[in-house]
Coordinates of C-alpha atoms in Angstrom, one line a residue:
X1 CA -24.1 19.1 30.4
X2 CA -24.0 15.6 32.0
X3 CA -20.7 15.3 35.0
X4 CA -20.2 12.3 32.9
X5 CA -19.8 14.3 29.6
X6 CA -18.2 17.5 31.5
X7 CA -15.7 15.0 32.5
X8 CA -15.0 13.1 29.3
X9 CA -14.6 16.7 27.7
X10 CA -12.0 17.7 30.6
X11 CA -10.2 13.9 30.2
X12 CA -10.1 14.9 26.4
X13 CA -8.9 18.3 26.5
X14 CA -5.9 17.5 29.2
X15 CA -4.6 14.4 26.9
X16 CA -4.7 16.6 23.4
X17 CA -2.7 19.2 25.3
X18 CA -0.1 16.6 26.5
X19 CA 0.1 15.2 22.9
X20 CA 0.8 19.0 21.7
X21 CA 3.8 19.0 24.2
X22 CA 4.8 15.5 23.1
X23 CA 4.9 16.4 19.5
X24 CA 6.6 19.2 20.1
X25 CA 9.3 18.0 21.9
X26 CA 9.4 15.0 19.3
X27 CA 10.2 17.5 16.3
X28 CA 10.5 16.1 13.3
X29 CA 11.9 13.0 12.0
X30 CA 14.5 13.5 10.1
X31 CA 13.7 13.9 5.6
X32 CA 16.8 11.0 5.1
X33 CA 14.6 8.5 6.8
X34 CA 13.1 8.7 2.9
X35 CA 15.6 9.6 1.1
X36 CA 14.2 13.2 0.4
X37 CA 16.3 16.8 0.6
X38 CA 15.5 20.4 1.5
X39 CA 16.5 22.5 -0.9
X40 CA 16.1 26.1 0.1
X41 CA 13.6 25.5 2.2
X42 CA 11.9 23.0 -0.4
X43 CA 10.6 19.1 -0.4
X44 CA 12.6 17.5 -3.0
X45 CA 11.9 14.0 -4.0
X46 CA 13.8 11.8 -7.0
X47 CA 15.5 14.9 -7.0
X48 CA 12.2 17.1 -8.2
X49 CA 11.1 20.0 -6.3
X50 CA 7.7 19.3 -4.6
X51 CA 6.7 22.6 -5.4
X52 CA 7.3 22.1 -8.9
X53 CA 5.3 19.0 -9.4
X54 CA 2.3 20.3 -7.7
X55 CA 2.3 23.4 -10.3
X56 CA 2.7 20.9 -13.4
X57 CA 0.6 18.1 -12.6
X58 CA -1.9 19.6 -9.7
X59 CA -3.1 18.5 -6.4
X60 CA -3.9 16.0 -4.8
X61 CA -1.0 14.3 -6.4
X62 CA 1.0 11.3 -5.5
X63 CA 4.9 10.6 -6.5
X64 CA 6.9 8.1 -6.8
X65 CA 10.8 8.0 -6.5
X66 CA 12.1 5.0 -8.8
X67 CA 15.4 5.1 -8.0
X68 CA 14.3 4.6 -4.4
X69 CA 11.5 1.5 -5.6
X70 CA 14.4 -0.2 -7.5
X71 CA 16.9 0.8 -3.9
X72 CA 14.9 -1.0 -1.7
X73 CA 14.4 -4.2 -3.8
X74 CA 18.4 -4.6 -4.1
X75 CA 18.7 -4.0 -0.6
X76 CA 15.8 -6.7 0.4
X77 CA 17.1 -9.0 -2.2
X78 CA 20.6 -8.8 -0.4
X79 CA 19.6 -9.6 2.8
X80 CA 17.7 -12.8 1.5
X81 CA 20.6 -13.9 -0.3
X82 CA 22.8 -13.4 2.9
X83 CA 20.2 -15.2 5.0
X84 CA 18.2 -17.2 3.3
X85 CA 19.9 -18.2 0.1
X86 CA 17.5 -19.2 -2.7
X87 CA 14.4 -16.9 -1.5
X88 CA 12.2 -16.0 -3.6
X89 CA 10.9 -12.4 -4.1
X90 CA 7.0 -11.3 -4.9
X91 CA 4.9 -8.4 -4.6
X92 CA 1.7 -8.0 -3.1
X93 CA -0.8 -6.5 -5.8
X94 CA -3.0 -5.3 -3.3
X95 CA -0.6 -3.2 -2.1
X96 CA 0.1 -1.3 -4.4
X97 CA -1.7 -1.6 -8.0
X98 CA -0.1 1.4 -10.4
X99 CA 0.8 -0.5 -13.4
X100 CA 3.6 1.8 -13.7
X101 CA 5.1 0.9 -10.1
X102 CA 4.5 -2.8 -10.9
X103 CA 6.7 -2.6 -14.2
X104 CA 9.7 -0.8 -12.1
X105 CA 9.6 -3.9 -9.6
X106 CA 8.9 -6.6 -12.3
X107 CA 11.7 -4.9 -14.0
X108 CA 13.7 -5.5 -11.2
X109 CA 13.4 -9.4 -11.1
X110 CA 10.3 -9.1 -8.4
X111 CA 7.6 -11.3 -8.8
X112 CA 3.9 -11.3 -8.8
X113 CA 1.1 -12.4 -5.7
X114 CA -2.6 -11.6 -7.0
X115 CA -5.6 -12.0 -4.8
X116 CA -8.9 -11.4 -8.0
X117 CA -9.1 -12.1 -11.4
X118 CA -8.4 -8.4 -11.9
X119 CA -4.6 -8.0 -10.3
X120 CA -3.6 -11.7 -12.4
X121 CA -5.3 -10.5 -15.2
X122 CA -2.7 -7.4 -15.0
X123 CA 0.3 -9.3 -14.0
X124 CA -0.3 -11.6 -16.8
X125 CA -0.5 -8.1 -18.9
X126 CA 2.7 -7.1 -17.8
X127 CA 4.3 -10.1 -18.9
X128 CA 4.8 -12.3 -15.0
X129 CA 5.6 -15.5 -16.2
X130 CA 3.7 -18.2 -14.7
X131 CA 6.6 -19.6 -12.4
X132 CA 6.8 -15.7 -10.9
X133 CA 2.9 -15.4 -10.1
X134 CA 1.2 -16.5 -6.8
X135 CA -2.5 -16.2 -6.8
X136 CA -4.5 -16.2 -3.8
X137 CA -7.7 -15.2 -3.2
X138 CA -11.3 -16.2 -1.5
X139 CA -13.0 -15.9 -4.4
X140 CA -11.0 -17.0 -8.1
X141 CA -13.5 -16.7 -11.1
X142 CA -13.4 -19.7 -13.1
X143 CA -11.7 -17.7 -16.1
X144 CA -9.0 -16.5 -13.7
X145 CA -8.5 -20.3 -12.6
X146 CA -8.0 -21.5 -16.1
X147 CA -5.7 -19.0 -16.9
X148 CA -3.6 -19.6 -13.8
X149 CA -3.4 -23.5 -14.7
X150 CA -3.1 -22.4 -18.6
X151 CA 0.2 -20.2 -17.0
X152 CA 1.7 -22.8 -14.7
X153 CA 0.8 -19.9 -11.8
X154 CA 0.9 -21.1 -8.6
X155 CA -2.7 -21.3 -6.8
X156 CA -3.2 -20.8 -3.6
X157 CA -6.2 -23.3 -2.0
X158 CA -8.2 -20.9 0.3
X159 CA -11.3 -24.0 0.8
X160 CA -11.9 -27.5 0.8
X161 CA -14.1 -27.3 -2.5
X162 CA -11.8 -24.8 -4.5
X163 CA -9.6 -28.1 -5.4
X164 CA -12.2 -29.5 -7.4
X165 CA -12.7 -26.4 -9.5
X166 CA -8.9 -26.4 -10.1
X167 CA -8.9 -29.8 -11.0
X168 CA -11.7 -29.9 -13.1
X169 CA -9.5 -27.1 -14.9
X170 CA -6.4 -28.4 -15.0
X171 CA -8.4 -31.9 -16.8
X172 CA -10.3 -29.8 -19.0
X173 CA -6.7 -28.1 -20.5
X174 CA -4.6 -31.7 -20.0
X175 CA -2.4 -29.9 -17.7
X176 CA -0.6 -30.0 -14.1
X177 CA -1.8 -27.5 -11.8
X178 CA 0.5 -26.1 -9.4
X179 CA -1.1 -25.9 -6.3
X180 CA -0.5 -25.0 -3.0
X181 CA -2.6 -24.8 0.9
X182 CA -3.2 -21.5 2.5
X183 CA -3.3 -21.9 6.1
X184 CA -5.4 -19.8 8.4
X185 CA -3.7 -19.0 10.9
X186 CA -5.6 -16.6 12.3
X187 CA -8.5 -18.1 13.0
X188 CA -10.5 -14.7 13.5
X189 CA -10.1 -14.1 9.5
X190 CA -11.3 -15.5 7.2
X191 CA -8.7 -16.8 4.7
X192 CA -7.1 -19.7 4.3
X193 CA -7.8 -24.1 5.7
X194 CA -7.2 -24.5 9.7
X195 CA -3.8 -25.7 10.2
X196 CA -5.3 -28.5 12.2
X197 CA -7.0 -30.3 9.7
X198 CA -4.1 -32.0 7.8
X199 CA -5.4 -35.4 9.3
X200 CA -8.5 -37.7 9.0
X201 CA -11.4 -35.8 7.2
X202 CA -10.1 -32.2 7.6
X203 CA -10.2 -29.6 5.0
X204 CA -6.2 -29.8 4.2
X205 CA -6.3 -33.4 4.6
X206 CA -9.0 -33.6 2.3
X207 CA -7.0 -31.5 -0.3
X208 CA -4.0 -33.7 -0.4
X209 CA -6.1 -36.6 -0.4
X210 CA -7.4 -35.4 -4.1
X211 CA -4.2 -34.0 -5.3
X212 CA -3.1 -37.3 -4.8
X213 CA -5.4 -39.0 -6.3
X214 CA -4.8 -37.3 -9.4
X215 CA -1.4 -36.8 -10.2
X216 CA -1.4 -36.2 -13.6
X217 CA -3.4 -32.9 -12.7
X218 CA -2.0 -31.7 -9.7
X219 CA 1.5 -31.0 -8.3
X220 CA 1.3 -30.0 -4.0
X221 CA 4.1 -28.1 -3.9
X222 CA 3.8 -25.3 -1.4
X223 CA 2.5 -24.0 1.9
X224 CA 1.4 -20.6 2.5
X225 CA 0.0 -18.1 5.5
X226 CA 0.0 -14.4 5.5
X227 CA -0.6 -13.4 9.1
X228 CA -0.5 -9.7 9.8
X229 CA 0.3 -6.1 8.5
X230 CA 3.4 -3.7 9.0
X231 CA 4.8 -5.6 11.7
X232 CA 7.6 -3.8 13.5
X233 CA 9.6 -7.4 15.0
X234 CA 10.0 -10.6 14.1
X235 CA 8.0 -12.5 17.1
X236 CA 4.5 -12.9 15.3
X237 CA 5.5 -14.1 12.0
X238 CA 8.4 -16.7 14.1
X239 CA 5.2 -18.3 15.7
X240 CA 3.2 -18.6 12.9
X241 CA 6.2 -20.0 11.0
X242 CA 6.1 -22.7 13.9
X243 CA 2.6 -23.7 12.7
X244 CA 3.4 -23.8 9.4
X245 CA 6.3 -25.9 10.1
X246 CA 4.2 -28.1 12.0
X247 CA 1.8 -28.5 9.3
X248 CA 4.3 -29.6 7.0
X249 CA 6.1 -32.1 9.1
X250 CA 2.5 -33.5 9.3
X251 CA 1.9 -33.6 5.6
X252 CA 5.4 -35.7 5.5
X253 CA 4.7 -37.7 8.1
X254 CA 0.9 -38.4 7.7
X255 CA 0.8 -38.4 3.7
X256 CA 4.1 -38.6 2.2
X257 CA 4.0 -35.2 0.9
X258 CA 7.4 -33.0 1.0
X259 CA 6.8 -29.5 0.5
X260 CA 9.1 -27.7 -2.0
X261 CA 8.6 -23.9 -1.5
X262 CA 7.1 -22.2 1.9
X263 CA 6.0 -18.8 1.2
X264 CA 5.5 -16.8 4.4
X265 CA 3.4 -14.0 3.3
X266 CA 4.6 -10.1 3.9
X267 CA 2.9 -8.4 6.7
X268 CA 6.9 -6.6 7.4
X269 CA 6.8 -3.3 8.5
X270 CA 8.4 -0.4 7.7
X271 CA 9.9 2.2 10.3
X272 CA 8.2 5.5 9.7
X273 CA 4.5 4.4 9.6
X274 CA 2.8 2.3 12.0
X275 CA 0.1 0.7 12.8
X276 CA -1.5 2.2 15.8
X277 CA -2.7 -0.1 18.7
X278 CA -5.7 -0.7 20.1
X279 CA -5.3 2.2 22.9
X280 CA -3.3 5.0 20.4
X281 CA -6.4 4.0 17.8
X282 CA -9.4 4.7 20.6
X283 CA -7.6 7.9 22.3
X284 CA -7.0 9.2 18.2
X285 CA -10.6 8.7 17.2
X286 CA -12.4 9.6 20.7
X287 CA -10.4 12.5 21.8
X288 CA -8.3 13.3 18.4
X289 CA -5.3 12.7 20.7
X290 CA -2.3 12.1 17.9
X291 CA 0.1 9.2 18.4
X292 CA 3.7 9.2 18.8
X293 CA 6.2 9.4 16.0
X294 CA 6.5 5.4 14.4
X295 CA 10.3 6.9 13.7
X296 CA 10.6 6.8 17.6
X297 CA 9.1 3.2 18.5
X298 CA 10.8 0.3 18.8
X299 CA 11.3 -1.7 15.4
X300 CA 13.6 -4.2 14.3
X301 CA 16.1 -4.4 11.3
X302 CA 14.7 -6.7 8.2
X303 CA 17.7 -8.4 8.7
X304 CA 17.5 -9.8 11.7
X305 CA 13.5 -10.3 11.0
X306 CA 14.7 -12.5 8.6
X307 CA 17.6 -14.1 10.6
X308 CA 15.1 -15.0 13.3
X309 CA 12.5 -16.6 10.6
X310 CA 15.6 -18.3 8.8
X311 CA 17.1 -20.0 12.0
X312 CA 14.1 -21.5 13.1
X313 CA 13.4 -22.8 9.7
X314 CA 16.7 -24.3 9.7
X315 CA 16.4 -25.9 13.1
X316 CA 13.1 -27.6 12.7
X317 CA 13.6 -29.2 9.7
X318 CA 17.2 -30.4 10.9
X319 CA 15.6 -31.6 14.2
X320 CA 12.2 -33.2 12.2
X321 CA 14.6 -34.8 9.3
X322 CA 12.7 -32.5 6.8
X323 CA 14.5 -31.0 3.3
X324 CA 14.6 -27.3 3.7
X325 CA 12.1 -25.6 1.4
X326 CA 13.0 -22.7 -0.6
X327 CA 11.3 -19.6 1.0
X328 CA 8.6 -16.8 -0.6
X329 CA 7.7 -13.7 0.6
X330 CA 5.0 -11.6 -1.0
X331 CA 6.5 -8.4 1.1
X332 CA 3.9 -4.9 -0.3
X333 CA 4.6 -2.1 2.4
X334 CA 8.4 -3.1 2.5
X335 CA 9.0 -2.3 -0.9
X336 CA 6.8 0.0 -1.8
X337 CA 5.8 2.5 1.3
X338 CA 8.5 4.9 1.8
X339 CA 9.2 5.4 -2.2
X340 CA 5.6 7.3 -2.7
X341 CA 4.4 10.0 -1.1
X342 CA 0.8 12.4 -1.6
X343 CA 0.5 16.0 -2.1
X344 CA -2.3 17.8 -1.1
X345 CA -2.5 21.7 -1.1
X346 CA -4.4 23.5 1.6
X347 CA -7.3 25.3 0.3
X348 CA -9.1 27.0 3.5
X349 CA -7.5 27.4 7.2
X350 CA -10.8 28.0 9.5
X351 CA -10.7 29.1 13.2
X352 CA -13.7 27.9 15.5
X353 CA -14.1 29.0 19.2
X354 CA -13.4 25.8 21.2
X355 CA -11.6 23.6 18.5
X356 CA -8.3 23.1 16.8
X357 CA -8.2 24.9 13.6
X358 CA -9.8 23.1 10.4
X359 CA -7.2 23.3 7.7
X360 CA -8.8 22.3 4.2
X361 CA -7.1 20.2 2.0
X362 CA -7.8 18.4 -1.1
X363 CA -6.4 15.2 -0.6
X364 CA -8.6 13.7 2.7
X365 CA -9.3 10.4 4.0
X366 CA -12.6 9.7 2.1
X367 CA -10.3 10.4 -1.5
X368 CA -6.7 10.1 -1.4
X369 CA -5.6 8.9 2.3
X370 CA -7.8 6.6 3.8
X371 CA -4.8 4.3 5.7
X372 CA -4.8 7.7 7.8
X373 CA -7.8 6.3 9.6
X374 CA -5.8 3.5 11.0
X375 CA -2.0 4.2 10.5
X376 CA 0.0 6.9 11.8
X377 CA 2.0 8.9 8.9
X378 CA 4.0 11.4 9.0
X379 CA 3.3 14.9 7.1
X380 CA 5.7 17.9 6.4
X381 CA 4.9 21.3 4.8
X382 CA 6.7 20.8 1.5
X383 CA 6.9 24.5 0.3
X384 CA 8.5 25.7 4.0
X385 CA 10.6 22.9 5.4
X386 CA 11.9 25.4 7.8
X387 CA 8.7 26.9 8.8
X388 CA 8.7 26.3 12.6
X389 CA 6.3 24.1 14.2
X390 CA 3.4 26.0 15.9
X391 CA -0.3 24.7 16.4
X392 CA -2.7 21.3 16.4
X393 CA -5.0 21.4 13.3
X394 CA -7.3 19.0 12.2
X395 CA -6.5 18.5 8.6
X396 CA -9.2 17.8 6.6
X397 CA -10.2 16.7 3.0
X398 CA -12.7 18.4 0.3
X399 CA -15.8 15.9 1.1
X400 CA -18.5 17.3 2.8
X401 CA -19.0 14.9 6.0
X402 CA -16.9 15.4 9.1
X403 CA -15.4 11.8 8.7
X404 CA -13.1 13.5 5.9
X405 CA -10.4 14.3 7.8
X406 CA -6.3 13.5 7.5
X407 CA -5.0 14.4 11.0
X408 CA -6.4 15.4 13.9
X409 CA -4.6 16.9 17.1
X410 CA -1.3 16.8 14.3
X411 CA 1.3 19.9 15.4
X412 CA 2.1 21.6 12.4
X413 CA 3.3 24.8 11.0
X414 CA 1.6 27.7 10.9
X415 CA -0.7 26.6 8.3
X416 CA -2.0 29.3 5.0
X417 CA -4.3 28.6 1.9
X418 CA -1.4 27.8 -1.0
X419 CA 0.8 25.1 1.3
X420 CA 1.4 22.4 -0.1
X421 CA 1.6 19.2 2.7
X422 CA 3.5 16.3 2.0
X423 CA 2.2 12.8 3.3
X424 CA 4.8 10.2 3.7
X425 CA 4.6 6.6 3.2
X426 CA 1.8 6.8 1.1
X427 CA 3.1 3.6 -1.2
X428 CA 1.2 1.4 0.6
X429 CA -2.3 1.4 0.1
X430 CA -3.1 4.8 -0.8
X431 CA -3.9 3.9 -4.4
X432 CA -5.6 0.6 -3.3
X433 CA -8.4 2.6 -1.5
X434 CA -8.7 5.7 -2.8
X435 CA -12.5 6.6 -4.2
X436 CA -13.9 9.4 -6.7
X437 CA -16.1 9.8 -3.4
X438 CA -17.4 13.6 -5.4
X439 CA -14.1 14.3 -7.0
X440 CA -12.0 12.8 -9.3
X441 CA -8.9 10.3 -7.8
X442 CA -5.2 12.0 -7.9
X443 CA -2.7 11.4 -10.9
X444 CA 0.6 9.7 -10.3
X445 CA 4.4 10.8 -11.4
X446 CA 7.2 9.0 -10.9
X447 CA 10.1 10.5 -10.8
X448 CA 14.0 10.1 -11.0
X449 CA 16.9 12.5 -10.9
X450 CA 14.5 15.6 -11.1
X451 CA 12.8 14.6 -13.9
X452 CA 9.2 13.3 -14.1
X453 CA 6.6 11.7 -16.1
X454 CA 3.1 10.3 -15.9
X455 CA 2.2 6.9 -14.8
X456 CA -1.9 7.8 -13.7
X457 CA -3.1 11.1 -15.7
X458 CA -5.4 12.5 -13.3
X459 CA -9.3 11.2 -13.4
X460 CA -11.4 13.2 -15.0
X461 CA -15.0 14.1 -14.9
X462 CA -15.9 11.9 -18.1
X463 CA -13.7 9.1 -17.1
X464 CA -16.2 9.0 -14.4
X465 CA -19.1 8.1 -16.2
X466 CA -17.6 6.7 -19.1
X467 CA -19.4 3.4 -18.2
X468 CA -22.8 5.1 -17.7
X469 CA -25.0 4.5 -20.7
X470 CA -26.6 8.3 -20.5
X471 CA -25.8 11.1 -23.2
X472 CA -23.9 13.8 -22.0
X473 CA -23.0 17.4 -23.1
X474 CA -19.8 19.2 -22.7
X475 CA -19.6 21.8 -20.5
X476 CA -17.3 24.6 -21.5
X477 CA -17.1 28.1 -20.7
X478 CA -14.7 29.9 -23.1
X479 CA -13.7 27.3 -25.0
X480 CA -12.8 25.6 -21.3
X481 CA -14.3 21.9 -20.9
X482 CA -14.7 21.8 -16.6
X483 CA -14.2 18.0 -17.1
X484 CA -10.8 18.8 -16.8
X485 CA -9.5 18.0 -13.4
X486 CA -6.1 18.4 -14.3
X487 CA -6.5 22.0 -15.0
X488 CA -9.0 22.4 -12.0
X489 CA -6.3 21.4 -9.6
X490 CA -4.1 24.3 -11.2
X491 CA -4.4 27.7 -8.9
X492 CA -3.5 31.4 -8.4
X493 CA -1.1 30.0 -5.6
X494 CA 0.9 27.5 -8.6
X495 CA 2.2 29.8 -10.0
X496 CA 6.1 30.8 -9.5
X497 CA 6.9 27.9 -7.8
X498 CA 10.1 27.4 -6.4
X499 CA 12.2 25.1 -8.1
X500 CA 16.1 23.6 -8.3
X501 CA 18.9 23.0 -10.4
X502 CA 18.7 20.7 -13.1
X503 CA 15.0 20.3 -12.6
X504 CA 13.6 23.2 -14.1
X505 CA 13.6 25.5 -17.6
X506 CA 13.3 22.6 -19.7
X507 CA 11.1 23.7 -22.3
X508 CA 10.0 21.2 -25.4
X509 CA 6.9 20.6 -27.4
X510 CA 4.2 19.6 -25.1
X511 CA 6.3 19.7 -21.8
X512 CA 5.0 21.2 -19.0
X513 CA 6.4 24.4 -17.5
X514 CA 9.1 24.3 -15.0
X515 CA 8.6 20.4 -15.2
X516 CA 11.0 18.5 -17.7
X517 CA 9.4 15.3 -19.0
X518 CA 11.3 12.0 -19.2
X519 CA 12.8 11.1 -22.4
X520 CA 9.8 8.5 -24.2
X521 CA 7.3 9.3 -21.9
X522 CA 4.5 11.4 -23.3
X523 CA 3.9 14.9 -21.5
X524 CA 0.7 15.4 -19.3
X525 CA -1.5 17.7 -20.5
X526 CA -0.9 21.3 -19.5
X527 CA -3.6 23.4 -17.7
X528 CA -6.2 24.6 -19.4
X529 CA -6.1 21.9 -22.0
X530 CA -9.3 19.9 -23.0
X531 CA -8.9 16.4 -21.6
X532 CA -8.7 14.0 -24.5
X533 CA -11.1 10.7 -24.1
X534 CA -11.0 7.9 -21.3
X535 CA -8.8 5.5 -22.8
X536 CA -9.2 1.6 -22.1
X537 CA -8.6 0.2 -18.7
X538 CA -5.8 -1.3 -17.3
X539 CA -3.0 0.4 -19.8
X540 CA 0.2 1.5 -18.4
X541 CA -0.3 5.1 -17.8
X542 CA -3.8 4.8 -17.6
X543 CA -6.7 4.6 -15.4
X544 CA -6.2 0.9 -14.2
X545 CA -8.5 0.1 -11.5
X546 CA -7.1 -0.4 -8.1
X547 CA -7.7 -2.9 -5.4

């Protein structure tokens, strides 16, 4: 061995030992943080036993609490009344794409911000009216484009040629477009018109020049930048919102145009998951040292994010003369991060000479976790709350390549084949990238007051190549069809789970044992049940696609 690989071996193996002291002097954050209870020793969430809903509906398997999705939008919605009165509220598809959690935040007044034909094509399915949709996007098909002008949706301009298409649209249909300019204000990415071009032949400039031109087909009404991701203060987004604001005072100044509605984007973070920085991301991947708890870093109230964005706004335009637009923000991780979270049950704990210990799961980073490449969330053992902290694994998925992993250098109980881990925050972005990399992606419950029901059945093996034109044969033994994933995901370890009051015993035609099912929700299918036939895309309930 090289000195220069003896030593990065010894500079490795001295920082994952300080991270194992630092994680166990940390402890654990506390389960109130989400809203979740130990009962007996048990991860309840929405009031259903973990336990329980990994024995009904298998693992991997993510849940959603929908009393804590509708919590959080009333409490966001509050503080934007308080501080800025008027504001309007979106989601960010991308996020988040569950039909299923879209309808619990549409049903709670929450609009819509779509960045492909495929999230406004569901928006529009679940019934967004036009004047609630947002749709951004590098790339808008022309269908999409005519059915945002058809829908009086606002559309985003990410390019200096994209205004033709929509106007050519709008002409086509004898119809107003609503349109608004992204700005790129990060001028590393590549979204949005640079913020400096809203005079002489620049790309806004240029813009405005043919909205204006044509009236009859265009309305420039809005501004729009969406600058970062899970920010934990205000001081990124106030700067940005400088530019912005400076790009509008030009567009009054240079062109006449007033600007009616400024939507600021999301990007606002959430306490219990970060983002980790550039040094935490190189010491995680290069030594598996573990970051520090997000619960303990600094991070700044929504409300006084928002009461630093709101009094600059206020200021500048009193200072420039400008009328005050009405505010958007398309917040995704805000609203939805902290109401989901992923179950995964261990399947083999392996000791090697010289490394942590692998424990096995079935819900890796190459299926059901991939933000745990990048973001640091916090796990607990769901069936032993109380189980004390012990040893670094490396948590792994199913996948057979060494990049499948969930955690590494991440203190944990005293793992055994059978636990079931919960990991937290996984509303944000779990969905979007999960893959059928080998196996099937994870069903998703939601849950409320210890009842649960579908809103994802479980992929299964046919869904899979249900677009492949190739004739297949069932495979059965005993009567048994393999395809089913549901009933794959069931094991000798499901079996007398632990449950809670008013959760469990509730029997009924086609409910699920030790697993109530909503009233008008249709049961999951129980194990060892043939798995009936993909049904169409994009249905509530159904396999919908994700982004």
């Amino acid at each position: 061995m090289s000195l220069m690989s003896h030593m990065m071996q010894l500079t490795g193996s001295l920082l994952r030992r300080a991270s194992y002291r630092r994680q166990m002097r940390q402890g654990r954050p506390p389960l109130s943080l989400w809203g979740l209870a130990d009962e007996d020793g048990v991860l309840t969430v929405g009031g259903a036993s973990a336990v329980a809903l990994a024995a009904a509906y298998g693992t991997p398997l993510l849940v959603v609490d929908e009393k804590a999705l509708r919590a959080k939008v009333a409490e966001v919605r509050a503080v934007l009344d308080d501080e800025l009165p008027g504001a309007r509220l979106t989601y960010s598809y991308k996020t988040n794409c569950i039909p299923g959690i879209l309808r619990v935040l549409h049903d709670a007044g929450v609009g819509a911000e779509a960045i492909s034909a495929y999230e406004y094509w569901l928006a529009q399915s679940l019934g967004v009216p036009g004047e609630q949709l947002i749709y951004n996007g590098v790339d808008k098909s022309p269908e999409s484009l005519a059915m945002a002008v058809a829908h009086g949706a606002l559309i985003n301009i990410d390019n200096r040629d994209e205004v033709d298409a929509v106007l050519a649209t709008a002409r086509t249909q004898g119809r107003v477009a609503r349109i608004g300019l992204r700005l790129g204000l990060n001028r590393s990415a590549q979204f949005g018109l640079d913020p400096d071009s809203a005079e002489g032949d620049g790309d806004i400039a240029h813009v405005v020049a043919r909205c204006k031109a044509h009236p009859e087909h265009a309305s420039l009404e809005a501004l729009h930048f969406n600058v970062t991701s899970n920010a934990r203060h205000s001081g990124y987004h106030v700067r940005c919102l400088a530019l912005a604001l400076d790009v509008m005072r030009t567009l009054a100044r240079v062109h006449g145009v007033h600007i009616r509605l400024l939507d600021v984007g999301g990007g606002f973070g959430v306490q219990t998951s970060k983002n980790m920085s550039g040094v935490e991301y190189g010491l995680y991947r290069l030594f598996g040292v573990a970051p520090g708890g997000a619960w303990l870093d600094p991070f700044q109230d929504f409300r006084l994010y928002i009461r630093d964005m709101a009094a600059l706004l206020t200021s500048y335009c009193r200072d420039n003369a400008l009328p005050q637009p009405v505010v958007c923000l398309e917040p995704g991780r805000l609203l939805t991060s902290g109401a989901e979270l992923l179950l995964t049950r261990v399947k083999a704990v392996k000791e090697r000479p010289g490394a942590e210990p692998f424990a096995i799961t079935d819900g890796g980073r190459l299926s059901q976790a991939y933000p745990c490449d990048f973001e640091w969330h916090e796990a607990f053992l769901a069936n032993d709350l109380r189980r004390p902290l012990a040893r670094a694994y490396t948590v792994t998925g199913r996948v057979c390549t060494r990049s499948d992993w969930l955690y590494r250098g991440k203190v944990m109980p005293e793992l055994a084949p059978g636990d079931i881990l919960a990991v937290l925050d996984a509303g944000a972005y779990f969905s979007s990238y999960a893959m059928n990399f080998a196996f099937p992606r994870a069903a998703v419950v939601g849950v409320e007051d210890g009842r649960a029901r579908v809103m994802r059945h479980r992929e299964t093996f046919r869904h899979l190549t249900a677009m492949d034109e190739v004739q297949l044969v069932d495979v059965k033994l005993d009567g048994v069809a393999l395809d089913d994933e549901a009933s794959a995901g069931a094991g000798p370890h499901e079996t007398g789970c632990v449950g809670m009051s008013g959760a469990l015993g509730v029997s009924g035609a086609g409910g699920l044992p030790g697993m109530p099912v909503a009233p008008g929700q249709p049961a999951a299918p129980s194990p060892g049940t043939p798995s009936s036939p993909p049904r169409a895309h994009g249905t509530t309930g159904t396999r919908g696609g994700g982004a």
